[in-house]
């Protein structure tokens, strides 16, 4: 039995080491995910393959969410991947509210700490409205329903608890984000996902 196992190890050790290193690489350093929904349109499209930098915020024990060392905290405007316990799946959204922020939205107009975001370059299409949303150095395109409002268009004001973040999809009227799932704990955030590898 022992000789048989040793023979198997000698035959497949290269492949075994490759698999182990690949698991560690994807668990700790970087990963790639295919986006399953259009909740981040127009920035990221359904089916896009995104690169996830897992060292953007933390160094973690492989295959866990246990942080050994924290490099930085997510910033407002970052696109992040997180393992949502509330949704029981991995999601990609944009960081909008930081710990301690007071965030509200009325008819898809965002207000953070009493200051309203600016909206420009508004375009009307048959099935959507597009606009550029800007707030304190954060600038990105958003997509709205053709009417400009939906049941998700207004919320708050709500204070983001310490150790949590408020996430929104750029497709504001079609995203199950913090308005549906609640605030996102810092420990659930896997990494930064701003790079689209394949569209």
Coordinates of N, CA and C in Angstrom, one line a residue:
X1 N 0.8 -1.2 0.0 CA 0.0 0.0 0.0 C 0.9 1.3 0.0
X2 N 1.9 1.2 0.9 CA 2.8 2.4 1.0 C 3.5 2.6 -0.3
X3 N 4.0 1.5 -0.9 CA 4.7 1.6 -2.2 C 3.8 2.2 -3.3
X4 N 2.6 1.7 -3.3 CA 1.6 2.2 -4.3 C 1.4 3.7 -4.1
X5 N 1.2 4.2 -2.9 CA 1.0 5.6 -2.7 C 2.3 6.4 -3.1
X6 N 3.4 5.9 -2.8 CA 4.7 6.6 -3.2 C 4.8 6.7 -4.7
X7 N 4.4 5.6 -5.4 CA 4.4 5.6 -6.8 C 3.5 6.6 -7.4
X8 N 2.3 6.7 -6.8 CA 1.3 7.7 -7.3 C 1.8 9.1 -7.1
X9 N 2.5 9.3 -5.9 CA 3.0 10.6 -5.6 C 4.1 11.0 -6.6
X10 N 5.0 10.1 -6.9 CA 6.1 10.4 -7.9 C 5.5 10.7 -9.2
X11 N 4.4 10.0 -9.6 CA 3.9 10.2 -10.9 C 3.1 11.5 -11.1
X12 N 2.4 11.9 -10.0 CA 1.5 13.0 -10.1 C 1.9 14.2 -9.2
X13 N 3.1 14.2 -8.6 CA 3.5 15.3 -7.7 C 3.6 16.6 -8.4
X14 N 4.0 16.7 -9.6 CA 4.0 17.9 -10.4 C 2.6 18.5 -10.5
X15 N 1.7 17.7 -10.9 CA 0.3 18.1 -11.1 C -0.3 18.5 -9.8
X16 N 0.0 17.7 -8.7 CA -0.5 18.0 -7.4 C 0.0 19.3 -6.9
X17 N 1.3 19.6 -7.0 CA 1.8 20.9 -6.6 C 1.2 22.0 -7.4
X18 N 1.0 21.8 -8.7 CA 0.4 22.9 -9.5 C -1.0 23.2 -9.0
X19 N -1.8 22.2 -8.7 CA -3.2 22.4 -8.2 C -3.1 23.1 -6.9
X20 N -2.2 22.7 -6.0 CA -2.1 23.4 -4.7 C -1.8 24.8 -4.8
X21 N -0.8 25.1 -5.6 CA -0.3 26.5 -5.8 C -1.4 27.3 -6.5
X22 N -2.1 26.7 -7.4 CA -3.2 27.4 -8.1 C -4.3 27.8 -7.1
X23 N -4.7 26.9 -6.2 CA -5.7 27.1 -5.2 C -5.2 28.2 -4.3
X24 N -4.0 28.2 -3.9 CA -3.5 29.3 -3.0 C -3.5 30.6 -3.7
X25 N -3.0 30.6 -5.0 CA -3.0 31.8 -5.8 C -4.4 32.4 -5.9
X26 N -5.4 31.6 -6.3 CA -6.7 32.1 -6.4 C -7.4 32.5 -5.1
X27 N -7.0 31.9 -4.0 CA -7.6 32.1 -2.7 C -7.0 33.4 -2.1
X28 N -5.7 33.6 -2.3 CA -5.0 34.7 -1.5 C -4.6 35.9 -2.4
X29 N -4.1 35.6 -3.6 CA -3.5 36.7 -4.4 C -4.5 37.3 -5.4
X30 N -5.0 36.5 -6.3 CA -5.9 37.1 -7.3 C -6.8 36.0 -7.9
X31 N -7.9 36.4 -8.4 CA -8.9 35.5 -9.0 C -9.6 36.2 -10.2
X32 N -10.4 35.4 -10.8 CA -11.2 36.0 -11.9 C -12.6 35.4 -11.8
X33 N -13.6 36.3 -12.0 CA -15.0 35.8 -11.9 C -15.8 36.3 -13.1
X34 N -16.7 35.5 -13.5 CA -17.7 35.9 -14.5 C -18.9 36.6 -13.9
X35 N -19.3 37.8 -14.4 CA -20.4 38.5 -13.8 C -21.7 37.9 -14.3
X36 N -22.5 37.4 -13.3 CA -23.7 36.7 -13.7 C -24.9 37.6 -14.1
X37 N -24.9 38.8 -13.7 CA -26.1 39.7 -13.9 C -25.7 41.0 -14.5
X38 N -26.7 41.8 -14.8 CA -26.4 43.2 -15.3 C -26.6 44.3 -14.3
X39 N -26.4 43.9 -13.0 CA -26.6 44.9 -12.0 C -25.5 46.0 -11.9
X40 N -24.4 45.8 -12.6 CA -23.3 46.8 -12.7 C -23.3 47.6 -14.0
X41 N -24.3 47.4 -14.9 CA -24.3 48.1 -16.1 C -24.5 49.6 -15.8
X42 N -23.9 50.5 -16.6 CA -23.1 50.2 -17.9 C -21.6 49.9 -17.7
X43 N -21.1 50.0 -16.4 CA -19.7 49.8 -16.2 C -19.2 48.4 -16.5
X44 N -19.9 47.4 -15.9 CA -19.6 46.0 -16.2 C -20.8 45.3 -16.7
X45 N -20.7 44.6 -17.8 CA -21.8 43.9 -18.4 C -22.0 42.5 -18.0
X46 N -23.2 42.0 -18.1 CA -23.4 40.6 -17.8 C -22.6 39.7 -18.7
X47 N -21.9 38.8 -18.1 CA -21.0 37.9 -18.8 C -19.5 38.3 -18.9
X48 N -19.3 39.6 -18.5 CA -17.9 40.1 -18.4 C -17.1 39.2 -17.5
X49 N -15.8 39.0 -17.8 CA -14.9 38.3 -16.8 C -14.0 39.4 -16.2
X50 N -14.1 39.5 -14.9 CA -13.4 40.5 -14.1 C -12.2 39.9 -13.3
X51 N -11.1 40.7 -13.2 CA -10.0 40.4 -12.4 C -10.2 40.9 -11.0
X52 N -10.0 40.0 -10.0 CA -10.2 40.4 -8.6 C -8.8 40.4 -7.9
X53 N -8.4 41.6 -7.5 CA -7.2 41.7 -6.8 C -7.4 41.5 -5.3
X54 N -7.1 40.3 -4.8 CA -7.4 39.9 -3.4 C -6.4 40.5 -2.4
X55 N -5.3 41.1 -2.9 CA -4.4 41.8 -2.0 C -4.6 43.3 -1.9
X56 N -5.7 43.7 -2.5 CA -6.0 45.2 -2.5 C -6.3 45.7 -1.0
X57 N -6.9 44.8 -0.2 CA -7.3 45.2 1.1 C -6.6 44.4 2.2
X58 N -6.5 43.1 2.0 CA -6.0 42.2 3.1 C -5.2 41.0 2.5
X59 N -4.3 40.5 3.4 CA -3.7 39.2 3.2 C -4.4 38.2 4.1
X60 N -5.0 37.2 3.5 CA -5.8 36.3 4.2 C -5.2 34.9 4.3
X61 N -5.6 34.1 5.3 CA -5.3 32.7 5.3 C -6.0 32.0 4.1
X62 N -5.3 31.2 3.3 CA -6.0 30.6 2.2 C -7.3 29.9 2.5
X63 N -8.3 30.0 1.6 CA -9.6 29.4 1.7 C -10.4 29.9 2.9
X64 N -10.0 31.0 3.5 CA -10.8 31.6 4.6 C -11.0 33.1 4.4
X65 N -11.8 33.7 5.3 CA -11.9 35.2 5.3 C -11.1 35.8 6.5
X66 N -10.2 35.0 7.1 CA -9.4 35.4 8.2 C -8.3 36.3 7.7
X67 N -8.3 37.6 8.1 CA -7.2 38.5 7.7 C -6.0 38.4 8.6
X68 N -4.8 38.2 7.9 CA -3.6 38.2 8.7 C -3.0 39.6 8.8
X69 N -3.2 40.4 7.7 CA -2.7 41.7 7.7 C -3.6 42.6 6.8
X70 N -3.9 43.8 7.2 CA -4.8 44.7 6.4 C -3.9 45.7 5.7
X71 N -4.0 45.8 4.4 CA -3.2 46.8 3.7 C -4.0 48.1 3.6
X72 N -5.3 48.1 3.4 CA -6.1 49.3 3.2 C -7.6 48.9 3.4
X73 N -8.4 49.9 3.5 CA -9.8 49.7 3.6 C -10.4 50.2 2.2
X74 N -11.5 49.6 1.8 CA -12.2 50.0 0.6 C -12.5 51.5 0.6
X75 N -12.3 52.1 -0.5 CA -12.6 53.6 -0.7 C -14.0 53.8 -1.4
X76 N -14.6 54.9 -1.2 CA -15.8 55.2 -1.9 C -15.5 55.2 -3.4
X77 N -16.4 54.5 -4.1 CA -16.2 54.4 -5.6 C -15.5 53.1 -6.0
X78 N -14.9 52.4 -5.1 CA -14.2 51.1 -5.5 C -15.3 50.1 -5.9
X79 N -15.0 49.3 -6.9 CA -15.8 48.2 -7.3 C -15.2 47.0 -6.6
X80 N -16.0 46.3 -5.8 CA -15.5 45.2 -5.0 C -16.3 44.0 -5.2
X81 N -15.6 42.8 -4.9 CA -16.3 41.5 -4.9 C -16.4 41.1 -3.4
X82 N -17.6 40.6 -3.0 CA -17.8 40.2 -1.6 C -18.6 38.9 -1.6
X83 N -18.3 38.1 -0.6 CA -19.1 36.9 -0.4 C -20.3 37.2 0.5
X84 N -21.4 37.5 0.0 CA -22.6 37.9 0.8 C -23.2 36.8 1.5
X85 N -23.2 36.9 2.8 CA -23.9 35.9 3.6 C -25.4 36.0 3.4
X86 N -25.9 37.3 3.3 CA -27.3 37.6 3.2 C -27.8 37.0 1.9
X87 N -27.1 37.1 0.8 CA -27.5 36.6 -0.5 C -27.0 35.2 -0.7
X88 N -26.1 34.7 0.1 CA -25.6 33.3 0.0 C -24.9 33.1 -1.4
X89 N -24.2 34.2 -1.9 CA -23.5 34.1 -3.1 C -22.4 35.2 -3.2
X90 N -21.6 35.1 -4.2 CA -20.6 36.2 -4.4 C -21.2 37.3 -5.3
X91 N -21.0 38.5 -4.9 CA -21.6 39.7 -5.6 C -20.5 40.7 -5.9
X92 N -20.8 41.5 -6.9 CA -19.9 42.6 -7.3 C -20.7 43.9 -7.3
X93 N -20.3 44.9 -6.5 CA -21.0 46.1 -6.4 C -20.0 47.3 -6.2
X94 N -20.5 48.5 -6.2 CA -19.7 49.7 -5.9 C -19.8 50.2 -4.5
X95 N -18.7 50.5 -3.9 CA -18.7 51.1 -2.5 C -19.3 52.5 -2.6
X96 N -20.4 52.8 -1.9 CA -21.0 54.1 -1.9 C -20.9 54.8 -0.5
X97 N -21.3 54.0 0.5 CA -21.2 54.5 1.9 C -20.2 53.9 2.7
X98 N -19.3 54.7 3.4 CA -18.3 54.3 4.3 C -18.8 54.2 5.7
X99 N -18.1 53.5 6.6 CA -18.5 53.5 8.0 C -18.7 54.9 8.6
X100 N -19.9 55.1 9.1 CA -20.2 56.4 9.7 C -21.0 57.3 8.8
X101 N -21.0 57.1 7.5 CA -21.7 58.0 6.6 C -23.2 57.9 6.8
X102 N -23.8 59.0 6.5 CA -25.3 59.0 6.4 C -25.7 59.1 4.9
X103 N -26.3 58.1 4.4 CA -26.6 58.0 3.0 C -28.1 57.9 2.8
X104 N -28.6 58.7 1.8 CA -30.0 58.6 1.4 C -30.1 58.8 -0.1
X105 N -31.2 58.3 -0.7 CA -31.4 58.5 -2.1 C -32.9 58.8 -2.3
X106 N -33.2 59.8 -3.1 CA -34.5 60.2 -3.4 C -34.7 60.3 -4.9
X107 N -35.5 59.5 -5.5 CA -35.7 59.5 -6.9 C -34.4 59.3 -7.7
X108 N -33.6 58.4 -7.2 CA -32.3 58.1 -7.8 C -31.2 59.2 -7.7
X109 N -31.5 60.2 -6.8 CA -30.5 61.2 -6.6 C -29.8 60.9 -5.2
X110 N -28.5 60.6 -5.2 CA -27.8 60.2 -4.1 C -27.4 61.4 -3.2
X111 N -27.5 61.2 -1.9 CA -27.0 62.3 -1.0 C -26.2 61.6 0.1
X112 N -25.0 62.0 0.4 CA -24.1 61.5 1.4 C -23.7 62.6 2.3
X113 N -23.9 62.3 3.6 CA -23.6 63.3 4.7 C -24.1 64.7 4.3
X114 N -25.3 64.7 3.8 CA -26.0 66.0 3.5 C -25.7 66.7 2.2
X115 N -24.7 66.1 1.5 CA -24.3 66.7 0.2 C -24.8 65.8 -1.0
X116 N -25.5 66.4 -1.9 CA -26.0 65.7 -3.0 C -25.0 65.5 -4.1
X117 N -25.0 64.3 -4.7 CA -24.1 64.0 -5.8 C -24.5 64.8 -7.0
X118 N -23.6 65.1 -7.9 CA -23.9 65.8 -9.2 C -24.2 64.8 -10.3
X119 N -25.1 65.2 -11.2 CA -25.5 64.3 -12.3 C -25.3 65.1 -13.6
X120 N -24.6 64.5 -14.6 CA -24.3 65.2 -15.8 C -24.3 64.2 -17.0
X121 N -24.1 64.7 -18.2 CA -24.1 63.8 -19.4 C -25.3 62.8 -19.4
X122 N -26.4 63.4 -19.2 CA -27.6 62.5 -19.2 C -28.1 62.2 -20.6
X123 N -28.3 60.9 -20.8 CA -28.7 60.4 -22.1 C -30.0 59.6 -22.0
X124 N -30.9 59.7 -22.9 CA -32.1 59.0 -22.8 C -32.2 58.0 -24.0
X125 N -32.3 56.7 -23.6 CA -32.5 55.7 -24.6 C -33.9 55.1 -24.5
X126 N -34.2 54.2 -25.4 CA -35.6 53.6 -25.5 C -35.8 52.8 -24.2
X127 N -34.8 52.1 -23.7 CA -35.0 51.2 -22.6 C -34.3 51.6 -21.3
X128 N -33.6 52.8 -21.3 CA -32.9 53.2 -20.1 C -32.5 54.7 -20.2
X129 N -32.1 55.2 -19.0 CA -31.5 56.5 -18.9 C -30.1 56.4 -18.3
X130 N -29.2 57.1 -18.9 CA -27.8 57.0 -18.5 C -27.3 58.4 -18.0
X131 N -26.5 58.4 -17.0 CA -26.0 59.6 -16.4 C -24.6 59.4 -15.8
X132 N -23.9 60.5 -15.6 CA -22.6 60.4 -14.9 C -22.9 60.9 -13.5
X133 N -22.6 60.1 -12.5 CA -22.7 60.5 -11.1 C -21.4 60.8 -10.5
X134 N -21.3 62.0 -9.8 CA -20.1 62.4 -9.2 C -20.3 62.9 -7.8
X135 N -19.3 62.5 -6.9 CA -19.4 62.9 -5.5 C -18.0 62.8 -4.9
X136 N -17.4 63.9 -4.6 CA -16.1 64.0 -3.8 C -15.1 63.1 -4.4
X137 N -14.8 63.2 -5.7 CA -13.8 62.5 -6.4 C -14.2 61.2 -7.0
X138 N -15.4 60.7 -6.6 CA -16.0 59.5 -7.2 C -16.8 59.8 -8.4
X139 N -16.5 59.3 -9.6 CA -17.2 59.6 -10.8 C -17.4 58.3 -11.6
X140 N -18.6 58.0 -12.0 CA -18.9 56.8 -12.8 C -20.3 57.0 -13.5
X141 N -20.5 56.1 -14.5 CA -21.8 56.1 -15.2 C -22.8 55.2 -14.4
X142 N -24.0 55.6 -14.4 CA -25.1 54.8 -13.9 C -26.2 54.6 -14.9
X143 N -27.0 53.6 -14.7 CA -28.1 53.3 -15.6 C -29.4 53.3 -14.8
X144 N -30.4 53.9 -15.3 CA -31.7 54.0 -14.6 C -32.8 53.4 -15.5
X145 N -33.9 53.1 -14.8 CA -35.1 52.6 -15.6 C -35.6 53.7 -16.5
X146 N -36.3 53.3 -17.6 CA -36.8 54.3 -18.5 C -37.6 55.4 -17.9
X147 N -38.3 55.1 -16.8 CA -39.0 56.2 -16.1 C -38.2 57.0 -15.2
X148 N -37.0 56.5 -14.9 CA -36.1 57.2 -13.9 C -36.4 56.9 -12.5
X149 N -37.4 56.1 -12.2 CA -37.7 55.8 -10.8 C -38.2 54.3 -10.8
X150 N -38.1 53.7 -9.6 CA -38.6 52.4 -9.3 C -38.7 52.2 -7.8
X151 N -39.1 51.0 -7.4 CA -39.2 50.8 -5.9 C -37.9 50.9 -5.2
X152 N -36.8 50.8 -6.0 CA -35.4 50.9 -5.4 C -34.9 52.4 -5.4
X153 N -35.6 53.3 -6.0 CA -35.1 54.6 -6.3 C -34.9 55.5 -5.1
X154 N -35.6 55.2 -3.9 CA -35.5 56.0 -2.8 C -35.2 55.2 -1.5
X155 N -34.4 55.7 -0.6 CA -34.2 55.0 0.7 C -33.6 56.0 1.6
X156 N -33.6 55.7 2.9 CA -32.9 56.5 4.0 C -33.6 57.8 4.3
X157 N -32.8 58.6 5.1 CA -31.4 58.5 5.4 C -31.1 57.3 6.3
X158 N -29.9 56.7 6.1 CA -29.4 55.6 7.0 C -28.0 55.8 7.3
X159 N -27.6 55.6 8.5 CA -26.2 55.7 8.9 C -25.5 54.3 8.7
X160 N -24.4 54.3 8.1 CA -23.6 53.1 7.8 C -22.9 52.7 9.2
X161 N -23.2 51.5 9.7 CA -22.5 51.1 11.0 C -21.0 50.9 10.8
X162 N -20.3 51.1 11.9 CA -18.9 50.8 11.9 C -18.6 49.4 11.5
X163 N -17.5 49.2 10.7 CA -17.2 47.9 10.2 C -18.0 47.4 9.0
X164 N -18.9 48.3 8.5 CA -19.8 47.9 7.4 C -19.7 48.9 6.2
X165 N -20.2 48.6 5.1 CA -20.2 49.4 3.9 C -21.6 49.4 3.2
X166 N -22.0 50.5 2.6 CA -23.2 50.5 1.8 C -22.8 50.3 0.3
X167 N -23.3 49.3 -0.3 CA -22.9 49.0 -1.7 C -24.2 49.2 -2.6
X168 N -23.9 49.8 -3.8 CA -25.0 49.9 -4.8 C -24.4 49.4 -6.1
X169 N -25.4 48.9 -6.9 CA -25.0 48.5 -8.3 C -25.1 49.8 -9.2
X170 N -24.4 49.9 -10.2 CA -24.5 51.0 -11.1 C -25.8 51.0 -11.9
X171 N -26.4 49.8 -12.1 CA -27.7 49.7 -12.7 C -28.7 49.9 -11.6
X172 N -29.0 51.1 -11.2 CA -29.6 51.5 -10.0 C -31.0 50.9 -9.8
X173 N -31.8 50.7 -10.8 CA -33.1 50.2 -10.7 C -33.2 48.7 -10.9
X174 N -32.1 48.1 -11.0 CA -32.0 46.6 -11.2 C -30.8 46.0 -10.6
X175 N -30.7 46.2 -9.2 CA -29.6 45.7 -8.5 C -30.0 45.3 -7.1
X176 N -29.8 44.0 -6.7 CA -30.1 43.6 -5.3 C -28.9 43.9 -4.5
X177 N -28.7 45.1 -4.0 CA -27.5 45.5 -3.3 C -27.9 45.8 -1.9
X178 N -27.3 46.8 -1.2 CA -27.5 47.1 0.2 C -29.0 47.5 0.4
X179 N -29.7 48.0 -0.6 CA -31.1 48.3 -0.4 C -31.9 47.1 -0.2
X180 N -31.4 45.9 -0.6 CA -32.1 44.7 -0.5 C -31.4 43.8 0.6
X181 N -30.1 43.7 0.5 CA -29.3 42.8 1.4 C -28.8 43.4 2.7
X182 N -28.9 44.8 2.8 CA -28.4 45.4 4.0 C -26.9 45.8 3.9
X183 N -26.4 46.4 5.0 CA -25.0 46.8 5.0 C -24.1 45.6 4.9
X184 N -22.9 45.8 4.2 CA -22.0 44.7 4.0 C -20.8 44.7 5.0
X185 N -20.7 43.7 5.8 CA -19.6 43.6 6.7 C -18.2 43.7 6.0
X186 N -17.2 44.4 6.6 CA -15.9 44.5 6.0 C -15.3 43.1 5.8
X187 N -15.5 42.1 6.7 CA -14.9 40.8 6.5 C -15.4 40.0 5.3
X188 N -16.6 40.4 4.7 CA -17.1 39.7 3.6 C -16.4 40.2 2.3
X189 N -15.7 41.3 2.3 CA -15.1 41.9 1.1 C -13.9 41.1 0.7
X190 N -13.9 40.5 -0.5 CA -12.9 39.6 -1.0 C -11.7 40.4 -1.7
X191 N -12.1 41.4 -2.5 CA -11.0 42.2 -3.2 C -11.6 43.2 -4.1
X192 N -10.7 43.9 -4.7 CA -11.0 45.0 -5.7 C -11.2 44.4 -7.1
X193 N -12.3 44.8 -7.8 CA -12.6 44.2 -9.1 C -12.9 45.2 -10.1
X194 N -12.0 46.2 -10.2 CA -12.2 47.3 -11.2 C -11.8 47.0 -12.6
X195 N -11.1 45.9 -12.8 CA -10.5 45.5 -14.1 C -11.3 44.4 -14.8
X196 N -11.8 44.8 -16.0 CA -12.5 43.8 -16.9 C -11.5 43.2 -17.8
X197 N -11.3 41.8 -17.6 CA -10.3 41.1 -18.4 C -10.8 40.8 -19.8
X198 N -12.1 40.3 -19.8 CA -12.7 39.9 -21.1 C -14.1 40.4 -21.1
X199 N -14.6 41.1 -22.1 CA -15.9 41.6 -22.2 C -16.7 40.8 -23.3

